[in-house]
Short mmCIF file of C-alpha atoms and ligand atoms in Angstrom, two decimals:
data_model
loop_
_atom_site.label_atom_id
_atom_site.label_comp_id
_atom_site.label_asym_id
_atom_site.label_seq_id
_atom_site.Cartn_x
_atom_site.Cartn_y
_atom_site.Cartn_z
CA UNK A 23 124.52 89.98 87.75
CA UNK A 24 121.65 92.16 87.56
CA UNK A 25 118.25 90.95 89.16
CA UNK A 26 114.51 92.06 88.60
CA UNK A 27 111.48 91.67 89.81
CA UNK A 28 109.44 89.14 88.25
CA UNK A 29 106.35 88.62 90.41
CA UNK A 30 105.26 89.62 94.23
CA UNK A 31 103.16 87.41 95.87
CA UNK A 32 100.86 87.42 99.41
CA UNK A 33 101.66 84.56 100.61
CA UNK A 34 105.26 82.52 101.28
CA UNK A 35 103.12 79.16 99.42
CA UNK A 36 102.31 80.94 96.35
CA UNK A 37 106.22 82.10 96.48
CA UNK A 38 107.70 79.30 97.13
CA UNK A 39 105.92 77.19 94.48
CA UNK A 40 106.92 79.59 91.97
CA UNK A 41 110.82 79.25 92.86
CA UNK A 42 110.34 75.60 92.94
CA UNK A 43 108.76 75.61 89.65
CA UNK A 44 111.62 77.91 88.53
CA UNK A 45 114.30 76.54 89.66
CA UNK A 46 113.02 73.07 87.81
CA UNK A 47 113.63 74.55 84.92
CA UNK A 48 116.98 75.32 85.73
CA UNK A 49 116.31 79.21 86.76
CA UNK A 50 117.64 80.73 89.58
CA UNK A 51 115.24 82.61 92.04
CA UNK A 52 115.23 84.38 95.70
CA UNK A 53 112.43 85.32 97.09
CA UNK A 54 112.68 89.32 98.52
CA UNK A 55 111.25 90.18 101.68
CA UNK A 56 110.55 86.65 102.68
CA UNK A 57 111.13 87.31 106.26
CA UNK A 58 109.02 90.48 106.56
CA UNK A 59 105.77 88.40 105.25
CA UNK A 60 106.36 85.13 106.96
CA UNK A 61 106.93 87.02 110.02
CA UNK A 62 103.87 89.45 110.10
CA UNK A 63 101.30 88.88 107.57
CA UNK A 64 99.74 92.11 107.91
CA UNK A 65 102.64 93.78 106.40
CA UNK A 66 102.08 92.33 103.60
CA UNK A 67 100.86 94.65 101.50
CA UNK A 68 102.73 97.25 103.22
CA UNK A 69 106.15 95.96 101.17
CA UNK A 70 104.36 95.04 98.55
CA UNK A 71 104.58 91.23 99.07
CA UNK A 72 107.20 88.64 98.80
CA UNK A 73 109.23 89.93 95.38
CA UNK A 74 110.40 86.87 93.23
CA UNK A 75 113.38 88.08 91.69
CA UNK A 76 115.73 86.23 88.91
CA UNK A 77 118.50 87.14 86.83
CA UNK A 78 117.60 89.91 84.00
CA UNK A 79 118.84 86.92 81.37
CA UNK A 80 116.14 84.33 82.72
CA UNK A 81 113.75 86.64 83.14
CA UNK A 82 111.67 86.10 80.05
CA UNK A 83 111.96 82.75 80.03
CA UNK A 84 111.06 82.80 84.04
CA UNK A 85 108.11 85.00 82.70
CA UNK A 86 106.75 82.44 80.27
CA UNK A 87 106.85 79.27 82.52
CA UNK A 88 105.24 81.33 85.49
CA UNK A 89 102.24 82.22 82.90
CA UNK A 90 102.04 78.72 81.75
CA UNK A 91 101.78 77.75 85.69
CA UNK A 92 98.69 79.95 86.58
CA UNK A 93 97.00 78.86 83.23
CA UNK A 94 97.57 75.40 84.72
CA UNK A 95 96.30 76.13 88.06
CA UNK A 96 93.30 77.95 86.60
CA UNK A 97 92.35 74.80 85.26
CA UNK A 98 92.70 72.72 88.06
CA UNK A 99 89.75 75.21 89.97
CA UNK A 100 86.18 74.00 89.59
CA UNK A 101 82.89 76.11 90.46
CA UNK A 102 81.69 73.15 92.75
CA UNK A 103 78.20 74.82 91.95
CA UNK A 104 78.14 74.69 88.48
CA UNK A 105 80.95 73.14 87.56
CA UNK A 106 82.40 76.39 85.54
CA UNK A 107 86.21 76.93 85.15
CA UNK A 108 85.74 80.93 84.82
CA UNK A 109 87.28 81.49 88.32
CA UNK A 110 89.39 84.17 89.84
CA UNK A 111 91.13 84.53 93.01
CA UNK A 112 90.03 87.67 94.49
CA UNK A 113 90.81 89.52 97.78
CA UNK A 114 87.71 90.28 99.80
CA UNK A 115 88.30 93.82 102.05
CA UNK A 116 90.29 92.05 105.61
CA UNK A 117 87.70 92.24 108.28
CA UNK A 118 87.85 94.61 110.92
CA UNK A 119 87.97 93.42 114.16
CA UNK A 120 84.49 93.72 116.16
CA UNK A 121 82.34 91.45 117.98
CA UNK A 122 81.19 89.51 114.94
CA UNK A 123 84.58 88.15 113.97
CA UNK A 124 85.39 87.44 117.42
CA UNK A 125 82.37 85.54 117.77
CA UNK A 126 83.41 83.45 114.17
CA UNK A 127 87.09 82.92 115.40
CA UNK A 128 85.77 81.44 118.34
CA UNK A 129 83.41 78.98 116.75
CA UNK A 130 85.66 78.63 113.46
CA UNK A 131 89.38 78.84 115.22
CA UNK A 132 91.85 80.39 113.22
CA UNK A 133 90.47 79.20 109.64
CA UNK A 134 87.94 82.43 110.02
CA UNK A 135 91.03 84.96 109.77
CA UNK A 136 93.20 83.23 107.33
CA UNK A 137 90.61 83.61 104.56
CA UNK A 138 90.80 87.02 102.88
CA UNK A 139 91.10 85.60 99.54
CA UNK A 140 88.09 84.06 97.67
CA UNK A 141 87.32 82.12 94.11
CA UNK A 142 84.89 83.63 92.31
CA UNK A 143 82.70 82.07 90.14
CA UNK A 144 81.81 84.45 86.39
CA UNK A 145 79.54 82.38 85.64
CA UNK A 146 76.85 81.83 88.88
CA UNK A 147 78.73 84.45 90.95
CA UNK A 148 79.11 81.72 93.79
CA UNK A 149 81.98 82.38 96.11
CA UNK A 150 84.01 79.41 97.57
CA UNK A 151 87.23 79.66 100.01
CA UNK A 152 90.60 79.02 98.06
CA UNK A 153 90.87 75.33 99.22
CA UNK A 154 93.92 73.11 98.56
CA UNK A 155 94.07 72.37 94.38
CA UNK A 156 92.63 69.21 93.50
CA UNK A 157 95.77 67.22 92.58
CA UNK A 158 97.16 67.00 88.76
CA UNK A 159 95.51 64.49 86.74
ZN1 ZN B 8 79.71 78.73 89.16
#
């Protein structure tokens, strides 16, 4: 059976709630390059992520549901500032390593490296950490 590659994603969460999703719906997926991303996260973007792939048969159908699923998730993100749902996840440049991020990692522990990733707000600009989605109503 041929595979392709549907989606690549940073982070083995992100992946894995996209197979789960998936494979509700009664479509197989493996996750590519699991092991190189779970492993070292800095190589992330050196293979390009962790590649969701699924049968070339599914994969519209795969297509559609994961498109449905971000639309969802959108939703679920609030501005907690003004309350906006125009929000996008976007990658802010990985700090380099100097004094000032030692200094935060040792107040802040290891929650001051694993954010590279922020919501932005397009309506007040405001910038909040990706935080755990508020649950489903
Ligand atoms: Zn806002």
């Amino acid at each position: 059976m041929d595979f392709i590659l549907l989606n690549s994603y940073n982070n083995y969460v992100e992946a894995h709630i996209a197979k789960g999703v998936l494979e509700e719906q009664g479509i197989k997926c493996w996750l590519k390059d699991e092991n190189t991303v779970t492993i070292d996260p800095i190589l992330t973007n050196a293979v390009g992520g962790i590649k969701a792939m699924v049968a070339k048969a599914d994969a519209q159908k795969a297509w559609d549901i994961l498109t449905e699923l971000k639309k969802e998730q959108k939703k679920a993100v609030v501005c907690p500032k003004c309350g906006s749902h125009n929000i996008e996840l976007v990658s802010t440049p990985r700090k380099a390593v100097n004094w000032l991020s030692a200094i935060s990692t040792f107040f802040l522990g290891d929650y001051a490296l694993a954010i590279d990733k922020v919501n932005h707000c397009f309506d007040c600009r405001h910038e909040f950490p990706d935080t755990e989605q508020s649950p489903p109503e």
